[in-house]
PDB file of C-alpha atoms in Angstrom:
ATOM      1  CA  ARG A   1     172.180  53.203  10.859  1.00 74.00           C
ATOM      2  CA  THR A   2     174.079  50.000  10.871  1.00 80.00           C
ATOM      3  CA  TYR A   3     177.625  49.817  11.958  1.00 77.00           C
ATOM      4  CA  MET A   4     179.966  47.048  10.913  1.00 78.00           C
ATOM      5  CA  LYS A   5     183.145  46.347  12.631  1.00 78.00           C
ATOM      6  CA  VAL A   6     185.713  45.591   9.933  1.00 80.00           C
ATOM      7  CA  ASP A   7     189.265  44.144  10.620  1.00 84.00           C
ATOM      8  CA  THR A   8     191.722  45.650   8.170  1.00 87.00           C
ATOM      9  CA  THR A   9     194.812  45.277  10.315  1.00 93.00           C
ATOM     10  CA  ALA A  10     197.233  42.556   9.184  1.00 95.00           C
ATOM     11  CA  PRO A  11     199.145  40.469  11.687  1.00 96.00           C
ATOM     12  CA  ILE A  12     202.720  41.348  12.476  1.00 97.00           C
ATOM     13  CA  ILE A  13     205.256  38.561  12.334  1.00 98.00           C
ATOM     14  CA  THR A  14     208.147  38.459  14.752  1.00 97.00           C
ATOM     15  CA  LEU A  15     211.115  36.137  14.140  1.00 97.00           C
ATOM     16  CA  ASN A  16     212.271  33.918  16.967  1.00 97.00           C
ATOM     17  CA  GLY A  17     216.032  33.218  17.384  1.00 96.00           C
ATOM     18  CA  GLN A  18     218.867  34.573  15.359  1.00 96.00           C
ATOM     19  CA  ASN A  19     218.682  36.332  12.057  1.00 97.00           C
ATOM     20  CA  PRO A  20     220.940  35.591  10.287  1.00 97.00           C
ATOM     21  CA  ALA A  21     221.310  32.075  11.608  1.00 97.00           C
ATOM     22  CA  THR A  22     224.467  29.952  11.068  1.00 97.00           C
ATOM     23  CA  VAL A  23     224.605  26.165  10.856  1.00 97.00           C
ATOM     24  CA  GLU A  24     227.561  23.908  10.452  1.00 94.00           C
ATOM     25  CA  LYS A  25     227.711  21.887   7.225  1.00 91.00           C
ATOM     26  CA  GLY A  26     226.566  18.324   7.638  1.00 88.00           C
ATOM     27  CA  THR A  27     224.541  19.008  10.821  1.00 92.00           C
ATOM     28  CA  THR A  28     220.794  19.305  11.267  1.00 95.00           C
ATOM     29  CA  TYR A  29     219.200  22.664  10.973  1.00 96.00           C
ATOM     30  CA  THR A  30     216.254  23.335  13.293  1.00 95.00           C
ATOM     31  CA  ASP A  31     214.377  26.517  12.530  1.00 96.00           C
ATOM     32  CA  ALA A  32     213.611  28.831  15.449  1.00 96.00           C
ATOM     33  CA  GLY A  33     210.301  29.779  13.847  1.00 96.00           C
ATOM     34  CA  ALA A  34     208.283  32.894  14.164  1.00 97.00           C
ATOM     35  CA  SER A  35     205.131  34.172  15.817  1.00 97.00           C
ATOM     36  CA  ALA A  36     202.312  36.530  14.954  1.00 97.00           C
ATOM     37  CA  ASP A  37     201.033  39.262  17.315  1.00 95.00           C
ATOM     38  CA  GLY A  38     197.413  37.915  17.131  1.00 92.00           C
ATOM     39  CA  GLY A  39     198.361  34.320  17.766  1.00 93.00           C
ATOM     40  CA  GLU A  40     197.853  33.423  14.054  1.00 95.00           C
ATOM     41  CA  ASP A  41     199.580  30.341  12.694  1.00 96.00           C
ATOM     42  CA  VAL A  42     202.884  31.301  11.004  1.00 97.00           C
ATOM     43  CA  THR A  43     204.072  29.143   8.142  1.00 96.00           C
ATOM     44  CA  SER A  44     207.505  28.980   6.642  1.00 95.00           C
ATOM     45  CA  SER A  45     208.732  28.070   3.208  1.00 93.00           C
ATOM     46  CA  SER A  46     212.254  27.199   2.160  1.00 88.00           C
ATOM     47  CA  THR A  47     214.702  24.347   2.158  1.00 90.00           C
ATOM     48  CA  VAL A  48     217.986  24.605   4.013  1.00 96.00           C
ATOM     49  CA  ASP A  49     220.478  22.070   2.515  1.00 97.00           C
ATOM     50  CA  THR A  50     223.018  21.543   5.302  1.00 95.00           C
ATOM     51  CA  SER A  51     225.092  19.289   2.987  1.00 92.00           C
ATOM     52  CA  THR A  52     225.905  22.232   0.794  1.00 94.00           C
ATOM     53  CA  ILE A  53     227.697  25.458   1.908  1.00 94.00           C
ATOM     54  CA  GLY A  54     225.633  28.547   0.982  1.00 97.00           C
ATOM     55  CA  THR A  55     223.067  31.093   2.015  1.00 98.00           C
ATOM     56  CA  TYR A  56     219.433  30.067   2.215  1.00 98.00           C
ATOM     57  CA  ILE A  57     216.331  32.224   2.826  1.00 97.00           C
ATOM     58  CA  VAL A  58     213.405  31.062   5.019  1.00 97.00           C
ATOM     59  CA  THR A  59     210.186  33.069   4.325  1.00 98.00           C
ATOM     60  CA  TYR A  60     207.463  33.342   7.007  1.00 98.00           C
ATOM     61  CA  SER A  61     203.826  34.211   6.321  1.00 97.00           C
ATOM     62  CA  ALA A  62     200.581  34.520   8.261  1.00 97.00           C
ATOM     63  CA  THR A  63     196.904  35.393   7.576  1.00 96.00           C
ATOM     64  CA  ASP A  64     194.339  36.298  10.210  1.00 95.00           C
ATOM     65  CA  THR A  65     190.727  35.128  10.337  1.00 93.00           C
ATOM     66  CA  ALA A  66     189.675  38.300   8.463  1.00 93.00           C
ATOM     67  CA  GLY A  67     191.905  37.394   5.632  1.00 94.00           C
ATOM     68  CA  ASN A  68     194.478  40.119   6.307  1.00 95.00           C
ATOM     69  CA  ILE A  69     197.898  38.956   5.100  1.00 96.00           C
ATOM     70  CA  ALA A  70     200.985  39.814   7.143  1.00 97.00           C
ATOM     71  CA  ILE A  71     204.006  41.363   5.573  1.00 97.00           C
ATOM     72  CA  ALA A  72     206.296  38.384   5.038  1.00 97.00           C
ATOM     73  CA  LYS A  73     209.468  38.154   7.088  1.00 97.00           C
ATOM     74  CA  THR A  74     212.629  36.300   6.086  1.00 97.00           C
ATOM     75  CA  ARG A  75     215.545  34.721   7.902  1.00 98.00           C
ATOM     76  CA  THR A  76     218.908  34.230   6.250  1.00 98.00           C
ATOM     77  CA  VAL A  77     220.497  30.867   7.129  1.00 98.00           C
ATOM     78  CA  ASN A  78     224.198  30.524   6.351  1.00 98.00           C
ATOM     79  CA  VAL A  79     225.519  26.947   6.002  1.00 97.00           C
ATOM     80  CA  VAL A  80     229.240  27.120   6.768  1.00 96.00           C
ATOM     81  CA  ASP A  81     232.105  24.664   7.154  1.00 92.00           C
ATOM     82  CA  THR A  82     234.381  25.685   9.976  1.00 91.00           C
ATOM     83  CA  ILE A  83     235.314  22.303  11.353  1.00 88.00           C
ATOM     84  CA  GLY A  84     238.186  20.494   9.645  1.00 86.00           C
ATOM     85  CA  PRO A  85     238.769  16.776   9.576  1.00 87.00           C
ATOM     86  CA  VAL A  86     240.084  15.045  12.697  1.00 90.00           C
ATOM     87  CA  ILE A  87     243.526  13.390  12.308  1.00 93.00           C
ATOM     88  CA  THR A  88     244.245  10.357  14.378  1.00 93.00           C
ATOM     89  CA  ILE A  89     247.857   9.302  14.563  1.00 96.00           C
ATOM     90  CA  THR A  90     248.223   5.484  14.410  1.00 96.00           C
ATOM     91  CA  GLY A  91     250.701   3.952  16.852  1.00 96.00           C
ATOM     92  CA  ASP A  92     253.024   5.627  19.352  1.00 97.00           C
ATOM     93  CA  ASN A  93     253.649   9.313  19.391  1.00 98.00           C
ATOM     94  CA  PRO A  94     256.445   9.987  20.109  1.00 98.00           C
ATOM     95  CA  VAL A  95     258.131   6.900  18.899  1.00 98.00           C
ATOM     96  CA  THR A  96     261.753   5.821  19.581  1.00 97.00           C
ATOM     97  CA  VAL A  97     263.820   3.688  17.158  1.00 97.00           C
ATOM     98  CA  GLU A  98     267.296   2.363  17.540  1.00 97.00           C
ATOM     99  CA  LEU A  99     270.095   3.745  15.358  1.00 96.00           C
ATOM    100  CA  GLY A 100     270.571   1.627  12.228  1.00 95.00           C
ATOM    101  CA  THR A 101     267.299  -0.276  12.503  1.00 96.00           C
ATOM    102  CA  ILE A 102     264.336  -0.049  10.077  1.00 95.00           C
ATOM    103  CA  TYR A 103     261.689   2.567  10.751  1.00 96.00           C
ATOM    104  CA  THR A 104     258.218   2.038   9.262  1.00 96.00           C
ATOM    105  CA  ASP A 105     255.736   4.861   9.899  1.00 97.00           C
ATOM    106  CA  ALA A 106     252.497   3.654  11.329  1.00 96.00           C
ATOM    107  CA  GLY A 107     250.582   6.447   9.494  1.00 94.00           C
ATOM    108  CA  ALA A 108     247.429   8.317  10.397  1.00 94.00           C
ATOM    109  CA  THR A 109     243.828   8.529   9.484  1.00 90.00           C
ATOM    110  CA  ALA A 110     241.521  11.515   9.018  1.00 88.00           C
ATOM    111  CA  ASP A 111     237.777  11.660   9.107  1.00 83.00           C
ATOM    112  CA  GLU A 112     235.055  14.205   9.302  1.00 65.00           C
ATOM    113  CA  THR A 113     231.974  12.551  10.771  1.00 56.00           C
ATOM    114  CA  ALA A 114     229.484  14.357   8.545  1.00 48.00           C
ATOM    115  CA  ILE A 115     231.510  14.071   5.363  1.00 52.00           C
ATOM    116  CA  GLY A 116     233.588  10.845   5.441  1.00 56.00           C
ATOM    117  CA  ASP A 117     237.163   9.843   5.363  1.00 64.00           C
ATOM    118  CA  GLU A 118     239.664  12.345   4.096  1.00 70.00           C
ATOM    119  CA  PRO A 119     242.973  11.557   2.309  1.00 84.00           C
ATOM    120  CA  ILE A 120     246.196  12.077   4.290  1.00 91.00           C
ATOM    121  CA  ILE A 121     249.318  13.732   2.839  1.00 93.00           C
ATOM    122  CA  THR A 122     252.398  12.658   4.776  1.00 96.00           C
ATOM    123  CA  SER A 123     255.697  14.564   4.727  1.00 97.00           C
ATOM    124  CA  GLY A 124     259.008  14.291   6.527  1.00 97.00           C
ATOM    125  CA  THR A 125     261.819  11.788   6.669  1.00 97.00           C
ATOM    126  CA  VAL A 126     263.672   9.778   9.355  1.00 97.00           C
ATOM    127  CA  ASP A 127     267.439   9.149   8.938  1.00 98.00           C
ATOM    128  CA  ILE A 128     267.884   5.901  10.866  1.00 97.00           C
ATOM    129  CA  ASN A 129     271.643   6.273  10.479  1.00 97.00           C
ATOM    130  CA  THR A 130     271.863   9.597  12.313  1.00 97.00           C
ATOM    131  CA  VAL A 131     270.885  10.094  15.972  1.00 97.00           C
ATOM    132  CA  GLY A 132     268.336  12.845  16.245  1.00 98.00           C
ATOM    133  CA  ILE A 133     264.737  14.080  16.525  1.00 98.00           C
ATOM    134  CA  TYR A 134     262.583  13.890  13.394  1.00 98.00           C
ATOM    135  CA  THR A 135     259.102  15.057  12.620  1.00 98.00           C
ATOM    136  CA  ILE A 136     256.566  13.330  10.339  1.00 98.00           C
ATOM    137  CA  SER A 137     253.682  15.611   9.364  1.00 98.00           C
ATOM    138  CA  TYR A 138     250.197  14.569   8.344  1.00 96.00           C
ATOM    139  CA  ARG A 139     247.867  16.935   6.500  1.00 94.00           C
ATOM    140  CA  ALA A 140     244.159  16.515   5.572  1.00 92.00           C
ATOM    141  CA  THR A 141     241.706  18.891   3.948  1.00 88.00           C
ATOM    142  CA  ASP A 142     237.982  18.660   3.454  1.00 82.00           C
ATOM    143  CA  GLY A 143     237.933  21.249   0.617  1.00 80.00           C
ATOM    144  CA  THR A 144     237.432  24.151   3.038  1.00 86.00           C
ATOM    145  CA  ASN A 145     239.526  23.418   6.111  1.00 89.00           C
ATOM    146  CA  THR A 146     243.122  22.068   6.366  1.00 91.00           C
ATOM    147  CA  VAL A 147     244.394  20.433   9.475  1.00 92.00           C
ATOM    148  CA  THR A 148     247.791  19.021  10.418  1.00 95.00           C
ATOM    149  CA  ALA A 149     249.176  16.662  13.066  1.00 97.00           C
ATOM    150  CA  THR A 150     252.738  15.602  13.740  1.00 98.00           C
ATOM    151  CA  ARG A 151     254.596  12.575  15.047  1.00 98.00           C
ATOM    152  CA  THR A 152     258.023  12.845  16.751  1.00 98.00           C
ATOM    153  CA  VAL A 153     260.495  10.138  15.884  1.00 98.00           C
ATOM    154  CA  ASN A 154     263.554   9.859  18.187  1.00 98.00           C
ATOM    155  CA  VAL A 155     266.537   7.965  16.695  1.00 98.00           C
ATOM    156  CA  VAL A 156     268.687   6.859  19.568  1.00 98.00           C
ATOM    157  CA  ASP A 157     271.879   4.855  20.121  1.00 96.00           C
ATOM    158  CA  THR A 158     271.442   2.802  23.287  1.00 95.00           C
ATOM    159  CA  ILE A 159     273.193  -0.368  22.281  1.00 91.00           C
ATOM    160  CA  GLY A 160     276.924  -0.424  22.861  1.00 87.00           C
ATOM    161  CA  PRO A 161     279.324  -2.117  20.466  1.00 86.00           C
ATOM    162  CA  VAL A 162     279.893  -5.856  20.686  1.00 88.00           C
ATOM    163  CA  ILE A 163     283.489  -6.908  21.116  1.00 90.00           C
ATOM    164  CA  THR A 164     284.505 -10.341  19.881  1.00 91.00           C
ATOM    165  CA  ILE A 165     287.800 -11.706  21.065  1.00 91.00           C
ATOM    166  CA  THR A 166     289.638 -13.617  18.374  1.00 91.00           C
ATOM    167  CA  GLY A 167     292.136 -16.324  19.122  1.00 89.00           C
ATOM    168  CA  ASP A 168     292.417 -18.287  22.351  1.00 89.00           C
ATOM    169  CA  ASN A 169     290.992 -16.892  25.546  1.00 90.00           C
ATOM    170  CA  PRO A 170     292.733 -17.324  27.802  1.00 91.00           C
ATOM    171  CA  ALA A 171     295.970 -17.265  25.784  1.00 89.00           C
ATOM    172  CA  THR A 172     299.010 -19.143  26.904  1.00 89.00           C
ATOM    173  CA  VAL A 173     302.538 -17.800  26.059  1.00 90.00           C
ATOM    174  CA  GLU A 174     305.792 -19.523  26.800  1.00 90.00           C
ATOM    175  CA  LEU A 175     308.121 -17.506  29.106  1.00 91.00           C
ATOM    176  CA  GLY A 176     310.600 -15.459  27.091  1.00 91.00           C
ATOM    177  CA  THR A 177     308.795 -15.722  23.748  1.00 92.00           C
ATOM    178  CA  THR A 178     307.048 -12.899  21.848  1.00 90.00           C
ATOM    179  CA  TYR A 179     303.318 -12.403  22.401  1.00 89.00           C
ATOM    180  CA  THR A 180     301.293 -11.263  19.375  1.00 87.00           C
ATOM    181  CA  ASP A 181     297.730 -10.281  20.184  1.00 86.00           C
TER     182      ASP A 181
END
């Protein structure tokens, strides 16, 4: 009799890392990979596009030296956008302006490193003729996340009135006459 040892057992694939995995839009996705119980090479197939929000599937496969094919394993990769733009207020905050003077807002910028500059929507007014505290709001959105920032504008009155004396100073009046200021 002749006995032949035959390998009919397929490798078993084990995923490394998280499943599902989450990656932030615009960043780099590094796959955690997988391993096979017999030390076989595990290959993966899929493309995770981190510039587009969505769900992606990575498929892992392995074959042993006897030609046994492992049951494929998959990892779900969710590309999400949870980080909004960063708003940078230009100039002083808070800012103080004198009553009755001109106030020109210095504005703000917004950017999201992976995406690019985002437009700013500014709201709020400053009444330069009324002492008070005013708020200018800046809002930016990247299509998914909206962020806001504010500037405080203090309208103050710190300059006293200026008195101008009309007529002679000093004034001279003859004794016994009427003085008109």
